[in-house]
Amino acid sequence: MSDRETTRLVAWAQEMRSTHARLREALQLTRDSLDHPGATVAAVGDLLLYCRGFCAALDGHHRAEDRTLFPAIAAARPDLRPVLRALEQDHSMIAYLLTGLTAAVDRSAAPDELHQHLDGIGAIMESHFRYEERQLLTVLESLNLPAAREEALGPL
């Protein structure tokens, strides 16, 4: 294997870490928009913007993994299929929670309710990311995946 091929393989693990970090930052930005003192109307307006962006980014990340990354891992490492199924179940749960958050934002729910939605999403998302990283980062360092970053990890 050439140095370039090795660098590309290791880059998938780095890309996953980077994607997860950016999604964590997006969640924090969304939370911060609610915590702006005395700016409830503005915060909800910001939240509409941040939520749409955060929700779209997280959902796009998971759809890309389900469509491109996970099938490539399953083909290379059939022993990881139970791990991939668990991660896909997390994706479904997170999508359900994102739908609830979007509905709350659309009806201009109170900041406390919006925080509850964000806290739930954040808890599941963080648990999911940590498990995914523990199970897959080493695999990604040796996965030959001829795909664009956006195709495998989603648009950010």
Coordinates of N, CA and C in Angstrom, one line a residue:
M1 N 0.8 -1.2 0.0 CA 0.0 0.0 0.0 C 0.9 1.2 0.0
S2 N 0.6 2.2 -0.9 CA 1.4 3.4 -1.0 C 1.1 4.3 0.2
D3 N 2.0 5.3 0.4 CA 1.8 6.3 1.5 C 0.5 7.1 1.2
R4 N 0.2 7.4 0.0 CA -1.0 8.1 -0.4 C -2.3 7.3 0.0
E5 N -2.3 6.0 -0.3 CA -3.4 5.2 0.0 C -3.6 5.1 1.6
T6 N -2.5 4.9 2.3 CA -2.6 4.9 3.7 C -3.1 6.2 4.3
T7 N -2.6 7.3 3.8 CA -3.1 8.6 4.2 C -4.6 8.7 4.0
R8 N -5.1 8.3 2.8 CA -6.5 8.4 2.5 C -7.3 7.5 3.4
L9 N -6.8 6.3 3.8 CA -7.6 5.5 4.7 C -7.7 6.1 6.1
V10 N -6.6 6.6 6.6 CA -6.6 7.2 7.9 C -7.4 8.4 7.9
A11 N -7.5 9.1 6.8 CA -8.4 10.3 6.7 C -9.8 10.0 7.0
W12 N -10.4 8.8 6.7 CA -11.8 8.5 7.0 C -12.0 8.6 8.5
A13 N -11.1 8.1 9.3 CA -11.3 8.2 10.7 C -11.3 9.6 11.2
Q14 N -10.3 10.4 10.6 CA -10.3 11.8 11.0 C -11.5 12.6 10.5
E15 N -12.0 12.2 9.3 CA -13.2 12.9 8.8 C -14.4 12.6 9.7
M16 N -14.5 11.4 10.2 CA -15.6 11.0 11.1 C -15.5 11.9 12.4
R17 N -14.3 11.9 13.0 CA -14.1 12.7 14.2 C -14.5 14.2 14.0
S18 N -14.0 14.7 12.8 CA -14.3 16.1 12.5 C -15.8 16.4 12.3
T19 N -16.5 15.4 11.6 CA -17.9 15.6 11.4 C -18.7 15.6 12.8
H20 N -18.3 14.7 13.6 CA -18.9 14.6 15.0 C -18.7 15.9 15.8
A21 N -17.5 16.4 15.7 CA -17.1 17.6 16.4 C -18.0 18.8 15.9
R22 N -18.1 18.9 14.6 CA -18.9 20.0 14.0 C -20.4 19.8 14.4
L23 N -20.9 18.6 14.4 CA -22.3 18.4 14.9 C -22.5 18.8 16.3
R24 N -21.5 18.5 17.2 CA -21.6 18.9 18.6 C -21.6 20.4 18.7
E25 N -20.8 21.1 17.9 CA -20.7 22.5 17.9 C -22.1 23.1 17.5
A26 N -22.7 22.5 16.4 CA -24.0 23.0 16.0 C -25.1 22.8 17.0
L27 N -25.0 21.7 17.8 CA -26.0 21.5 18.8 C -25.8 22.6 19.9
Q28 N -24.5 22.9 20.3 CA -24.2 23.9 21.3 C -24.7 25.3 20.8
L29 N -24.5 25.6 19.6 CA -24.9 26.9 19.0 C -26.4 27.0 19.1
T30 N -27.1 25.9 18.8 CA -28.6 25.9 18.9 C -29.0 26.1 20.3
R31 N -28.4 25.4 21.3 CA -28.7 25.6 22.7 C -28.4 27.0 23.1
D32 N -27.3 27.6 22.7 CA -26.9 28.9 23.1 C -28.0 30.0 22.6
S33 N -28.6 29.7 21.4 CA -29.6 30.6 20.9 C -30.8 30.7 21.8
L34 N -31.0 29.7 22.6 CA -32.1 29.7 23.6 C -31.8 30.5 24.9
D35 N -30.5 30.5 25.1 CA -30.0 31.1 26.4 C -29.8 32.5 26.4
H36 N -30.1 33.2 25.3 CA -29.8 34.6 25.2 C -30.8 35.3 26.1
P37 N -30.4 36.0 27.2 CA -31.3 36.6 28.1 C -32.2 37.6 27.5
G38 N -33.5 37.5 27.8 CA -34.5 38.5 27.4 C -34.8 38.6 25.9
A39 N -34.3 37.6 25.2 CA -34.5 37.7 23.7 C -35.3 36.4 23.2
T40 N -36.4 36.1 23.9 CA -37.1 34.9 23.6 C -37.6 34.9 22.1
V41 N -38.2 36.0 21.6 CA -38.6 36.0 20.3 C -37.5 35.8 19.3
A42 N -36.4 36.6 19.6 CA -35.2 36.5 18.7 C -34.6 35.1 18.8
A43 N -34.6 34.5 20.0 CA -34.0 33.2 20.2 C -34.8 32.1 19.4
V44 N -36.1 32.2 19.5 CA -36.9 31.3 18.7 C -36.7 31.5 17.2
G45 N -36.5 32.7 16.7 CA -36.2 32.9 15.3 C -34.9 32.4 15.0
D46 N -33.9 32.6 15.9 CA -32.6 32.0 15.6 C -32.6 30.5 15.7
L47 N -33.4 30.0 16.6 CA -33.6 28.5 16.7 C -34.1 27.9 15.5
L48 N -35.1 28.6 14.9 CA -35.6 28.1 13.6 C -34.5 27.9 12.6
L49 N -33.6 28.9 12.5 CA -32.5 28.8 11.6 C -31.5 27.7 12.0
Y50 N -31.1 27.8 13.3 CA -30.1 26.8 13.8 C -30.7 25.4 13.8
C51 N -31.9 25.2 14.2 CA -32.5 23.9 14.2 C -32.6 23.3 12.8
R52 N -33.0 24.1 11.9 CA -33.1 23.6 10.5 C -31.7 23.2 10.0
G53 N -30.7 24.0 10.3 CA -29.4 23.6 9.9 C -28.9 22.4 10.6
F54 N -29.0 22.4 11.9 CA -28.5 21.3 12.8 C -29.3 20.0 12.4
C55 N -30.6 20.1 12.3 CA -31.4 18.9 12.0 C -31.0 18.4 10.7
A56 N -30.9 19.2 9.7 CA -30.5 18.8 8.3 C -29.1 18.2 8.3
A57 N -28.2 18.8 9.0 CA -26.8 18.3 9.0 C -26.8 16.9 9.7
L58 N -27.4 16.8 10.9 CA -27.3 15.5 11.6 C -28.1 14.4 10.8
D59 N -29.2 14.7 10.2 CA -30.0 13.8 9.4 C -29.2 13.4 8.2
G60 N -28.6 14.4 7.5 CA -27.8 14.1 6.3 C -26.6 13.2 6.6
H61 N -26.0 13.5 7.8 CA -24.8 12.6 8.2 C -25.3 11.2 8.3
H62 N -26.4 11.0 9.0 CA -26.8 9.6 9.3 C -27.3 8.9 8.0
R63 N -28.0 9.6 7.1 CA -28.4 9.1 5.9 C -27.2 8.6 5.0
A64 N -26.2 9.5 5.0 CA -25.0 9.1 4.2 C -24.3 7.9 4.8
E65 N -24.2 7.8 6.1 CA -23.6 6.6 6.7 C -24.4 5.4 6.3
D66 N -25.8 5.5 6.5 CA -26.6 4.3 6.2 C -26.5 3.9 4.7
R67 N -26.4 4.9 3.8 CA -26.4 4.6 2.4 C -25.1 4.2 1.8
T68 N -24.0 4.8 2.3 CA -22.6 4.5 1.7 C -21.6 3.9 2.7
L69 N -21.4 4.5 3.8 CA -20.4 4.1 4.7 C -20.6 2.7 5.3
F70 N -21.8 2.5 5.9 CA -22.1 1.3 6.6 C -22.1 0.1 5.6
P71 N -22.7 0.2 4.4 CA -22.6 -1.0 3.5 C -21.2 -1.3 3.2
A72 N -20.3 -0.3 3.0 CA -18.9 -0.6 2.7 C -18.2 -1.3 3.9
I73 N -18.5 -0.9 5.1 CA -18.0 -1.5 6.3 C -18.5 -3.0 6.4
A74 N -19.8 -3.2 6.2 CA -20.4 -4.5 6.3 C -19.8 -5.4 5.2
A75 N -19.5 -4.9 4.1 CA -18.8 -5.8 3.0 C -17.4 -6.2 3.4
A76 N -16.7 -5.2 4.0 CA -15.3 -5.5 4.4 C -15.2 -6.3 5.7
R77 N -16.2 -6.0 6.6 CA -16.1 -6.6 7.9 C -17.5 -7.1 8.3
P78 N -17.9 -8.3 7.8 CA -19.2 -8.8 8.1 C -19.5 -9.0 9.6
D79 N -18.4 -9.2 10.4 CA -18.5 -9.4 11.8 C -19.1 -8.2 12.5
L80 N -19.0 -7.0 11.8 CA -19.5 -5.8 12.4 C -21.0 -5.5 12.1
R81 N -21.7 -6.4 11.4 CA -23.1 -6.1 11.1 C -23.9 -5.9 12.3
P82 N -23.8 -6.6 13.4 CA -24.6 -6.2 14.6 C -24.3 -4.8 15.1
V83 N -23.1 -4.4 15.1 CA -22.8 -3.0 15.5 C -23.4 -2.0 14.5
L84 N -23.4 -2.3 13.2 CA -24.0 -1.4 12.2 C -25.5 -1.3 12.4
R85 N -26.1 -2.5 12.7 CA -27.6 -2.5 12.9 C -27.9 -1.6 14.1
A86 N -27.1 -1.7 15.2 CA -27.4 -0.9 16.4 C -27.2 0.6 16.1
L87 N -26.2 0.9 15.3 CA -26.0 2.3 14.9 C -27.2 2.8 14.0
E88 N -27.6 2.0 13.1 CA -28.8 2.4 12.3 C -30.1 2.6 13.1
Q89 N -30.2 1.7 14.2 CA -31.4 1.9 15.1 C -31.2 3.3 15.8
D90 N -30.0 3.6 16.2 CA -29.8 5.0 16.8 C -30.2 6.1 15.8
H91 N -29.8 5.9 14.6 CA -30.2 6.9 13.5 C -31.7 7.1 13.5
S92 N -32.4 6.0 13.5 CA -33.9 6.1 13.5 C -34.4 6.8 14.7
M93 N -33.9 6.5 15.9 CA -34.3 7.1 17.1 C -34.0 8.6 17.1
I94 N -32.8 9.0 16.6 CA -32.4 10.4 16.5 C -33.3 11.1 15.5
A95 N -33.6 10.5 14.4 CA -34.5 11.1 13.4 C -35.9 11.4 14.0
Y96 N -36.4 10.4 14.8 CA -37.7 10.6 15.5 C -37.6 11.9 16.5
L97 N -36.5 11.9 17.2 CA -36.3 13.1 18.1 C -36.2 14.4 17.4
L98 N -35.5 14.4 16.3 CA -35.4 15.6 15.4 C -36.7 16.1 14.9
T99 N -37.6 15.1 14.6 CA -38.9 15.4 14.2 C -39.7 16.1 15.3
G100 N -39.6 15.6 16.5 CA -40.2 16.3 17.7 C -39.7 17.7 17.9
L101 N -38.4 17.9 17.8 CA -37.8 19.2 17.9 C -38.3 20.1 16.9
T102 N -38.3 19.7 15.6 CA -38.8 20.5 14.5 C -40.2 20.9 14.8
A103 N -41.1 20.0 15.2 CA -42.5 20.3 15.5 C -42.6 21.4 16.6
A104 N -41.8 21.2 17.7 CA -41.8 22.2 18.8 C -41.4 23.6 18.3
V105 N -40.3 23.6 17.5 CA -39.9 24.9 16.9 C -41.0 25.5 16.1
D106 N -41.6 24.7 15.2 CA -42.6 25.2 14.3 C -43.8 25.8 15.1
R107 N -44.1 25.3 16.2 CA -45.2 25.9 17.0 C -44.8 26.8 18.1
S108 N -43.5 27.3 18.0 CA -43.0 28.3 18.9 C -43.1 27.9 20.3
A109 N -42.7 26.6 20.6 CA -42.7 26.1 22.0 C -41.9 27.0 22.9
A110 N -42.1 26.9 24.2 CA -41.4 27.6 25.2 C -39.9 27.2 25.2
P111 N -39.0 28.1 25.6 CA -37.6 27.7 25.7 C -37.3 26.4 26.5
D112 N -38.1 26.3 27.6 CA -37.8 25.1 28.5 C -38.1 23.8 27.7
E113 N -39.2 23.8 27.0 CA -39.6 22.6 26.2 C -38.5 22.4 25.1
L114 N -38.1 23.4 24.5 CA -37.1 23.3 23.4 C -35.8 22.7 24.0
H115 N -35.4 23.2 25.2 CA -34.2 22.7 25.9 C -34.4 21.2 26.1
Q116 N -35.6 20.7 26.5 CA -35.8 19.3 26.8 C -35.5 18.5 25.5
H117 N -36.0 19.0 24.4 CA -35.8 18.3 23.1 C -34.3 18.3 22.8
L118 N -33.6 19.4 23.0 CA -32.2 19.5 22.7 C -31.4 18.6 23.6
D119 N -31.8 18.5 24.9 CA -31.1 17.7 25.8 C -31.2 16.2 25.5
G120 N -32.4 15.8 25.1 CA -32.7 14.4 24.7 C -31.9 14.1 23.4
I121 N -31.9 14.9 22.4 CA -31.1 14.7 21.2 C -29.6 14.7 21.6
G122 N -29.2 15.6 22.4 CA -27.8 15.7 22.7 C -27.3 14.4 23.4
A123 N -28.1 13.9 24.3 CA -27.7 12.7 25.1 C -27.6 11.5 24.2
I124 N -28.6 11.3 23.3 CA -28.5 10.1 22.4 C -27.4 10.3 21.4
M125 N -27.3 11.5 20.9 CA -26.3 11.8 19.9 C -24.9 11.5 20.4
E126 N -24.6 12.0 21.6 CA -23.3 11.8 22.2 C -23.0 10.4 22.5
S127 N -24.0 9.6 23.0 CA -23.8 8.2 23.3 C -23.5 7.5 21.9
H128 N -24.3 7.9 20.9 CA -24.2 7.3 19.6 C -22.8 7.5 19.0
F129 N -22.3 8.8 19.1 CA -21.0 9.2 18.5 C -19.9 8.4 19.2
R130 N -20.0 8.4 20.5 CA -18.9 7.7 21.3 C -18.8 6.2 20.9
Y131 N -20.0 5.5 20.8 CA -20.0 4.1 20.5 C -19.5 3.9 19.1
E132 N -20.0 4.8 18.2 CA -19.6 4.7 16.8 C -18.1 4.8 16.6
E133 N -17.5 5.8 17.3 CA -16.1 6.0 17.3 C -15.3 4.9 17.9
R134 N -15.8 4.3 19.0 CA -15.1 3.2 19.6 C -15.1 2.0 18.7
Q135 N -16.2 1.8 18.0 CA -16.4 0.6 17.2 C -15.8 0.7 15.8
L136 N -15.8 1.9 15.2 CA -15.5 2.1 13.8 C -14.2 2.8 13.4
L137 N -13.7 3.6 14.3 CA -12.5 4.4 13.9 C -11.3 3.6 13.4
T138 N -11.0 2.5 14.1 CA -10.0 1.6 13.7 C -10.3 1.0 12.3
V139 N -11.5 0.6 12.2 CA -12.0 0.0 10.9 C -11.8 1.0 9.8
L140 N -12.2 2.2 10.0 CA -12.1 3.3 9.0 C -10.6 3.5 8.5
E141 N -9.7 3.2 9.4 CA -8.3 3.4 9.1 C -7.8 2.4 8.1
S142 N -8.6 1.3 7.9 CA -8.1 0.3 6.9 C -9.2 0.1 5.8
L143 N -10.2 0.9 5.8 CA -11.3 0.7 4.8 C -11.0 1.4 3.5
N144 N -11.1 0.6 2.4 CA -10.9 1.1 1.1 C -12.2 1.6 0.6
L145 N -12.5 2.9 0.7 CA -13.8 3.4 0.3 C -13.6 4.5 -0.7
P146 N -13.8 4.2 -2.0 CA -13.6 5.2 -3.0 C -14.8 6.1 -3.2
A147 N -15.1 6.9 -2.1 CA -16.3 7.8 -2.2 C -15.8 9.2 -1.7
A148 N -16.6 10.1 -2.1 CA -16.4 11.5 -1.7 C -16.8 11.6 -0.2
R149 N -16.2 12.5 0.5 CA -16.4 12.7 1.9 C -17.9 13.0 2.2
E150 N -18.5 13.8 1.4 CA -20.0 14.1 1.6 C -20.8 12.9 1.3
E151 N -20.5 12.1 0.4 CA -21.2 10.9 0.1 C -21.2 9.9 1.3
A152 N -20.1 9.8 2.0 CA -20.0 8.8 3.0 C -20.4 9.4 4.4
L153 N -20.2 10.7 4.6 CA -20.4 11.3 6.0 C -21.5 12.4 6.0
G154 N -22.0 12.8 4.8 CA -23.0 13.8 4.7 C -22.5 15.2 4.5
P155 N -23.4 16.1 4.1 CA -23.0 17.5 3.8 C -23.0 18.3 5.1
L156 N -21.9 19.0 5.3 CA -21.8 19.9 6.5 C -21.3 21.2 6.0

